[in-house]
Amino acid sequence: SAVISQKPSRDICQRGTSLTIQCQVDSQVTMMFWYRQQPGQSLTLIATANQGSEATYESGFVIDKFPISRPNLTFSTLTVSNMSPEDSSIYLCSGRRTETQYFGPGTRLLVL
Amino acid sequence: AQRVTQPEKLLSVFKGAPVELKCNYSYSGSPELFWYVQYSRQRLQLLLRHISRESIKGFTADLNKGETSFHLKKPFAQEEDSAMYYCALHGSSNTGKLIFGQGTTLQVKP
């Protein structure tokens, strides 16, 4: 299995500001992903974090709003830029190893 | 289009009763199906995957390609089974990404 940690675990932010969420995996994973879980909703994939290159974004998500970095095989960051109350969600990082995806505990974001 | 449908938002049963959480999918190729579970205040974790054909915590799920279903079953529910359950589809081995259903909250009453 893979152990995934995220920082911060939660935050309250003002609209117009940006927040960077960090994701650390305890050992190498082949792929890393970022998901969003809005209140009362299921998980929606934001993007695939690619090591050393630009992330691959899903429809409805853009790099300017959600810049992602993955400098190595065990670390990734997601930035939520120019936040609005609609960005209030849980953001989850996941890593894939041997055909199984493991999830971090999530970052609970509230934008006022 | 790739889609996962869990028609029940909430399923409430008594302890010892059988449980079936429904999952239907839409995918044109050969899918990999998973069940993930999230207990209260815990992270999302893999419960089982169809290719393993295993039973975890008494739960089983069989992939029915004819009905495009992957229902999760347990013959006798326990209170500790109360959680949110997500069905997920992995549609392409090249991308690795998962598509999740809306989730079903299972409530097992004493």
mmCIF file of C-alpha atoms in Angstrom:
data_model
loop_
_atom_site.group_PDB
_atom_site.id
_atom_site.type_symbol
_atom_site.label_atom_id
_atom_site.label_comp_id
_atom_site.label_asym_id
_atom_site.label_seq_id
_atom_site.Cartn_x
_atom_site.Cartn_y
_atom_site.Cartn_z
ATOM 1 C CA SER A 1 0.000 0.000 0.000
ATOM 2 C CA ALA A 2 0.940 3.677 -0.075
ATOM 3 C CA VAL A 3 0.598 6.199 2.720
ATOM 4 C CA ILE A 4 -0.357 9.649 1.529
ATOM 5 C CA SER A 5 -0.291 12.798 3.628
ATOM 6 C CA GLN A 6 -1.645 16.240 2.846
ATOM 7 C CA LYS A 7 -0.968 19.668 4.273
ATOM 8 C CA PRO A 8 -2.861 21.618 5.439
ATOM 9 C CA SER A 9 -5.661 19.423 6.676
ATOM 10 C CA ARG A 10 -8.034 22.380 6.628
ATOM 11 C CA ASP A 11 -8.005 26.097 6.073
ATOM 12 C CA ILE A 12 -10.290 29.092 6.001
ATOM 13 C CA CYS A 13 -9.369 31.633 3.353
ATOM 14 C CA GLN A 14 -10.573 34.984 2.101
ATOM 15 C CA ARG A 15 -11.896 35.334 -1.415
ATOM 16 C CA GLY A 16 -9.325 36.485 -3.941
ATOM 17 C CA THR A 17 -6.427 34.757 -2.187
ATOM 18 C CA SER A 18 -4.646 31.532 -3.166
ATOM 19 C CA LEU A 19 -3.878 28.367 -1.229
ATOM 20 C CA THR A 20 -1.288 25.727 -2.007
ATOM 21 C CA ILE A 21 -1.952 22.174 -0.850
ATOM 22 C CA GLN A 22 0.919 19.742 -0.515
ATOM 23 C CA CYS A 23 0.748 16.004 -1.058
ATOM 24 C CA GLN A 24 3.479 13.619 0.031
ATOM 25 C CA VAL A 25 3.593 9.880 -0.675
ATOM 26 C CA ASP A 26 5.709 7.577 1.454
ATOM 27 C CA SER A 27 7.147 5.788 -1.554
ATOM 28 C CA GLN A 28 7.085 5.982 -5.307
ATOM 29 C CA VAL A 29 3.832 5.868 -7.178
ATOM 30 C CA THR A 30 3.412 5.751 -10.920
ATOM 31 C CA MET A 31 0.671 8.351 -11.098
ATOM 32 C CA MET A 32 -0.696 11.101 -8.880
ATOM 33 C CA PHE A 33 -4.089 12.745 -9.120
ATOM 34 C CA TRP A 34 -6.020 15.606 -7.581
ATOM 35 C CA TYR A 35 -9.742 15.345 -6.890
ATOM 36 C CA ARG A 36 -12.343 17.739 -5.584
ATOM 37 C CA GLN A 37 -15.292 16.753 -3.430
ATOM 38 C CA GLN A 38 -17.828 19.519 -3.106
ATOM 39 C CA PRO A 39 -20.302 19.450 -0.208
ATOM 40 C CA GLY A 40 -22.687 16.540 -0.607
ATOM 41 C CA GLN A 41 -21.124 15.509 -3.893
ATOM 42 C CA SER A 42 -18.926 12.723 -5.155
ATOM 43 C CA LEU A 43 -15.279 12.966 -6.140
ATOM 44 C CA THR A 44 -14.454 14.799 -9.347
ATOM 45 C CA LEU A 45 -11.040 14.487 -10.944
ATOM 46 C CA ILE A 46 -9.305 17.834 -11.401
ATOM 47 C CA ALA A 47 -6.112 16.689 -13.071
ATOM 48 C CA THR A 48 -3.364 14.125 -13.364
ATOM 49 C CA ALA A 49 -0.097 15.431 -11.941
ATOM 50 C CA ASN A 50 2.747 14.551 -14.305
ATOM 51 C CA GLN A 51 6.285 14.382 -13.058
ATOM 52 C CA GLY A 52 8.389 17.183 -14.478
ATOM 53 C CA SER A 53 5.799 18.411 -16.950
ATOM 54 C CA GLU A 54 2.450 20.158 -17.094
ATOM 55 C CA ALA A 55 -0.507 18.453 -15.488
ATOM 56 C CA THR A 56 -3.292 16.954 -17.589
ATOM 57 C CA TYR A 57 -6.547 18.714 -16.732
ATOM 58 C CA GLU A 58 -10.066 17.376 -16.975
ATOM 59 C CA SER A 59 -12.828 19.232 -18.712
ATOM 60 C CA GLY A 60 -13.897 22.229 -16.679
ATOM 61 C CA PHE A 61 -10.575 22.693 -14.915
ATOM 62 C CA VAL A 62 -7.789 24.982 -16.120
ATOM 63 C CA ILE A 63 -4.183 25.522 -15.208
ATOM 64 C CA ASP A 64 -4.624 29.195 -14.356
ATOM 65 C CA LYS A 65 -7.137 28.319 -11.654
ATOM 66 C CA PHE A 66 -5.540 25.091 -10.412
ATOM 67 C CA PRO A 67 -1.800 25.116 -11.088
ATOM 68 C CA ILE A 68 -0.219 21.795 -10.209
ATOM 69 C CA SER A 69 3.379 20.767 -9.771
ATOM 70 C CA ARG A 70 5.009 17.364 -9.397
ATOM 71 C CA PRO A 71 8.748 17.773 -9.115
ATOM 72 C CA ASN A 72 9.397 14.120 -8.248
ATOM 73 C CA LEU A 73 7.675 10.762 -7.901
ATOM 74 C CA THR A 74 6.523 11.275 -4.319
ATOM 75 C CA PHE A 75 5.451 14.929 -4.045
ATOM 76 C CA SER A 76 2.860 17.177 -5.665
ATOM 77 C CA THR A 77 1.187 20.507 -4.981
ATOM 78 C CA LEU A 78 -2.170 21.909 -6.009
ATOM 79 C CA THR A 79 -2.826 25.632 -5.826
ATOM 80 C CA VAL A 80 -6.354 26.975 -5.735
ATOM 81 C CA SER A 81 -5.980 30.454 -7.184
ATOM 82 C CA ASN A 82 -8.087 33.585 -6.796
ATOM 83 C CA MET A 83 -10.507 31.736 -4.579
ATOM 84 C CA SER A 84 -14.228 32.313 -4.379
ATOM 85 C CA PRO A 85 -16.804 30.727 -2.036
ATOM 86 C CA GLU A 86 -17.604 28.217 -4.806
ATOM 87 C CA ASP A 87 -14.136 26.726 -4.296
ATOM 88 C CA SER A 88 -15.108 25.582 -0.806
ATOM 89 C CA SER A 89 -14.540 21.838 -1.023
ATOM 90 C CA ILE A 90 -12.443 18.954 0.118
ATOM 91 C CA TYR A 91 -9.401 18.507 -2.092
ATOM 92 C CA LEU A 92 -7.918 15.025 -2.227
ATOM 93 C CA CYS A 93 -4.631 13.786 -3.520
ATOM 94 C CA SER A 94 -4.239 10.202 -4.682
ATOM 95 C CA GLY A 95 -1.417 8.008 -5.869
ATOM 96 C CA ARG A 96 -1.573 4.931 -8.032
ATOM 97 C CA ARG A 97 0.658 1.938 -7.538
ATOM 98 C CA THR A 98 0.201 -1.558 -8.938
ATOM 99 C CA GLU A 99 -3.229 -0.760 -10.322
ATOM 100 C CA THR A 100 -4.597 0.516 -7.019
ATOM 101 C CA GLN A 101 -5.276 4.124 -6.068
ATOM 102 C CA TYR A 102 -4.587 5.278 -2.553
ATOM 103 C CA PHE A 103 -6.003 8.489 -1.154
ATOM 104 C CA GLY A 104 -4.801 11.173 1.173
ATOM 105 C CA PRO A 105 -6.945 12.391 4.066
ATOM 106 C CA GLY A 106 -8.067 15.460 2.153
ATOM 107 C CA THR A 107 -7.783 19.195 2.686
ATOM 108 C CA ARG A 108 -10.983 20.867 3.776
ATOM 109 C CA LEU A 109 -11.141 24.390 2.353
ATOM 110 C CA LEU A 110 -13.636 27.057 3.289
ATOM 111 C CA VAL A 111 -13.598 30.313 1.356
ATOM 112 C CA LEU A 112 -15.331 33.294 2.900
ATOM 113 C CA ALA B 1 -19.358 8.394 -22.182
ATOM 114 C CA GLN B 2 -17.922 6.841 -19.067
ATOM 115 C CA ARG B 3 -20.300 7.023 -16.161
ATOM 116 C CA VAL B 4 -20.961 5.347 -12.832
ATOM 117 C CA THR B 5 -24.415 5.446 -11.294
ATOM 118 C CA GLN B 6 -25.296 4.630 -7.715
ATOM 119 C CA PRO B 7 -29.056 5.084 -7.575
ATOM 120 C CA GLU B 8 -29.422 5.081 -3.799
ATOM 121 C CA LYS B 9 -28.130 7.999 -1.796
ATOM 122 C CA LEU B 10 -28.987 6.295 1.488
ATOM 123 C CA LEU B 11 -29.536 2.674 2.382
ATOM 124 C CA SER B 12 -30.711 1.896 5.879
ATOM 125 C CA VAL B 13 -30.892 -1.688 7.178
ATOM 126 C CA PHE B 14 -31.004 -3.451 10.497
ATOM 127 C CA LYS B 15 -28.059 -5.381 11.858
ATOM 128 C CA GLY B 16 -28.016 -8.908 10.500
ATOM 129 C CA ALA B 17 -30.023 -8.043 7.396
ATOM 130 C CA PRO B 18 -28.628 -8.575 3.897
ATOM 131 C CA VAL B 19 -27.187 -5.579 2.112
ATOM 132 C CA GLU B 20 -26.939 -4.773 -1.586
ATOM 133 C CA LEU B 21 -25.494 -1.468 -2.741
ATOM 134 C CA LYS B 22 -26.211 -0.947 -6.401
ATOM 135 C CA CYS B 23 -23.756 0.259 -8.997
ATOM 136 C CA ASN B 24 -24.264 0.510 -12.745
ATOM 137 C CA TYR B 25 -21.696 1.725 -15.207
ATOM 138 C CA SER B 26 -21.437 2.943 -18.754
ATOM 139 C CA TYR B 27 -18.258 2.132 -20.635
ATOM 140 C CA SER B 28 -17.626 0.849 -24.112
ATOM 141 C CA GLY B 29 -14.514 -1.214 -23.415
ATOM 142 C CA SER B 30 -13.465 -3.618 -20.669
ATOM 143 C CA PRO B 31 -13.699 -1.745 -17.385
ATOM 144 C CA GLU B 32 -12.033 -2.262 -14.066
ATOM 145 C CA LEU B 33 -14.512 -1.711 -11.249
ATOM 146 C CA PHE B 34 -13.785 -0.888 -7.641
ATOM 147 C CA TRP B 35 -15.617 -0.279 -4.410
ATOM 148 C CA TYR B 36 -14.168 2.321 -2.070
ATOM 149 C CA VAL B 37 -15.366 2.940 1.474
ATOM 150 C CA GLN B 38 -15.093 5.970 3.722
ATOM 151 C CA TYR B 39 -15.777 5.433 7.406
ATOM 152 C CA SER B 40 -16.590 8.403 9.599
ATOM 153 C CA ARG B 41 -13.563 10.686 9.997
ATOM 154 C CA GLN B 42 -11.336 8.380 7.971
ATOM 155 C CA ARG B 43 -9.875 8.628 4.517
ATOM 156 C CA LEU B 44 -11.215 6.937 1.445
ATOM 157 C CA GLN B 45 -9.892 3.391 1.168
ATOM 158 C CA LEU B 46 -10.179 0.563 -1.292
ATOM 159 C CA LEU B 47 -12.643 -2.126 -0.264
ATOM 160 C CA LEU B 48 -12.417 -4.463 -3.210
ATOM 161 C CA ARG B 49 -11.810 -4.698 -6.952
ATOM 162 C CA HIS B 50 -13.555 -6.926 -9.411
ATOM 163 C CA ILE B 51 -10.449 -8.525 -10.887
ATOM 164 C CA SER B 52 -9.435 -9.868 -7.485
ATOM 165 C CA ARG B 53 -12.737 -11.695 -7.021
ATOM 166 C CA GLU B 54 -12.176 -11.551 -3.299
ATOM 167 C CA SER B 55 -14.327 -11.101 -0.236
ATOM 168 C CA ILE B 56 -13.338 -8.292 2.108
ATOM 169 C CA LYS B 57 -15.055 -7.841 5.467
ATOM 170 C CA GLY B 58 -17.754 -10.184 4.194
ATOM 171 C CA PHE B 59 -18.485 -8.027 1.149
ATOM 172 C CA THR B 60 -18.470 -9.375 -2.389
ATOM 173 C CA ALA B 61 -19.150 -7.815 -5.758
ATOM 174 C CA ASP B 62 -19.535 -9.506 -9.108
ATOM 175 C CA LEU B 63 -19.100 -7.754 -12.415
ATOM 176 C CA ASN B 64 -22.109 -8.404 -14.656
ATOM 177 C CA LYS B 65 -21.183 -7.189 -18.103
ATOM 178 C CA GLY B 66 -24.595 -7.997 -19.532
ATOM 179 C CA GLU B 67 -26.324 -5.747 -17.038
ATOM 180 C CA THR B 68 -23.310 -3.402 -16.739
ATOM 181 C CA SER B 69 -23.527 -3.701 -12.980
ATOM 182 C CA PHE B 70 -21.160 -4.202 -10.079
ATOM 183 C CA HIS B 71 -23.389 -4.432 -7.036
ATOM 184 C CA LEU B 72 -21.841 -4.755 -3.576
ATOM 185 C CA LYS B 73 -23.363 -7.397 -1.335
ATOM 186 C CA LYS B 74 -23.081 -8.667 2.199
ATOM 187 C CA PRO B 75 -25.328 -11.367 3.625
ATOM 188 C CA PHE B 76 -25.416 -10.059 7.202
ATOM 189 C CA ALA B 77 -24.788 -6.366 7.880
ATOM 190 C CA GLN B 78 -22.894 -5.237 10.949
ATOM 191 C CA GLU B 79 -23.076 -1.860 12.660
ATOM 192 C CA GLU B 80 -19.434 -1.229 11.837
ATOM 193 C CA ASP B 81 -20.315 -1.415 8.138
ATOM 194 C CA SER B 82 -21.992 1.977 8.432
ATOM 195 C CA ALA B 83 -20.075 4.230 6.053
ATOM 196 C CA MET B 84 -20.143 5.935 2.676
ATOM 197 C CA TYR B 85 -19.527 3.568 -0.219
ATOM 198 C CA TYR B 86 -18.333 4.672 -3.646
ATOM 199 C CA CYS B 87 -18.314 2.615 -6.781
ATOM 200 C CA ALA B 88 -15.544 3.602 -9.200
ATOM 201 C CA LEU B 89 -14.561 2.744 -12.746
ATOM 202 C CA HIS B 90 -11.116 2.679 -14.247
ATOM 203 C CA GLY B 91 -11.743 3.032 -17.927
ATOM 204 C CA SER B 92 -8.317 3.075 -19.446
ATOM 205 C CA SER B 93 -5.099 1.522 -18.260
ATOM 206 C CA ASN B 94 -3.182 4.303 -19.966
ATOM 207 C CA THR B 95 -4.571 7.130 -17.872
ATOM 208 C CA GLY B 96 -5.104 5.481 -14.512
ATOM 209 C CA LYS B 97 -7.865 7.851 -13.501
ATOM 210 C CA LEU B 98 -10.994 6.784 -11.674
ATOM 211 C CA ILE B 99 -14.555 7.839 -12.313
ATOM 212 C CA PHE B 100 -16.681 7.764 -9.166
ATOM 213 C CA GLY B 101 -20.353 7.256 -8.589
ATOM 214 C CA GLN B 102 -22.303 9.583 -6.352
ATOM 215 C CA GLY B 103 -21.865 7.369 -3.331
ATOM 216 C CA THR B 104 -24.301 5.533 -1.084
ATOM 217 C CA THR B 105 -24.465 6.028 2.655
ATOM 218 C CA LEU B 106 -25.044 2.715 4.383
ATOM 219 C CA GLN B 107 -26.636 2.999 7.791
ATOM 220 C CA VAL B 108 -26.828 -0.200 9.817
ATOM 221 C CA LYS B 109 -29.177 0.129 12.747
ATOM 222 C CA PRO B 110 -28.855 -1.983 15.912
#
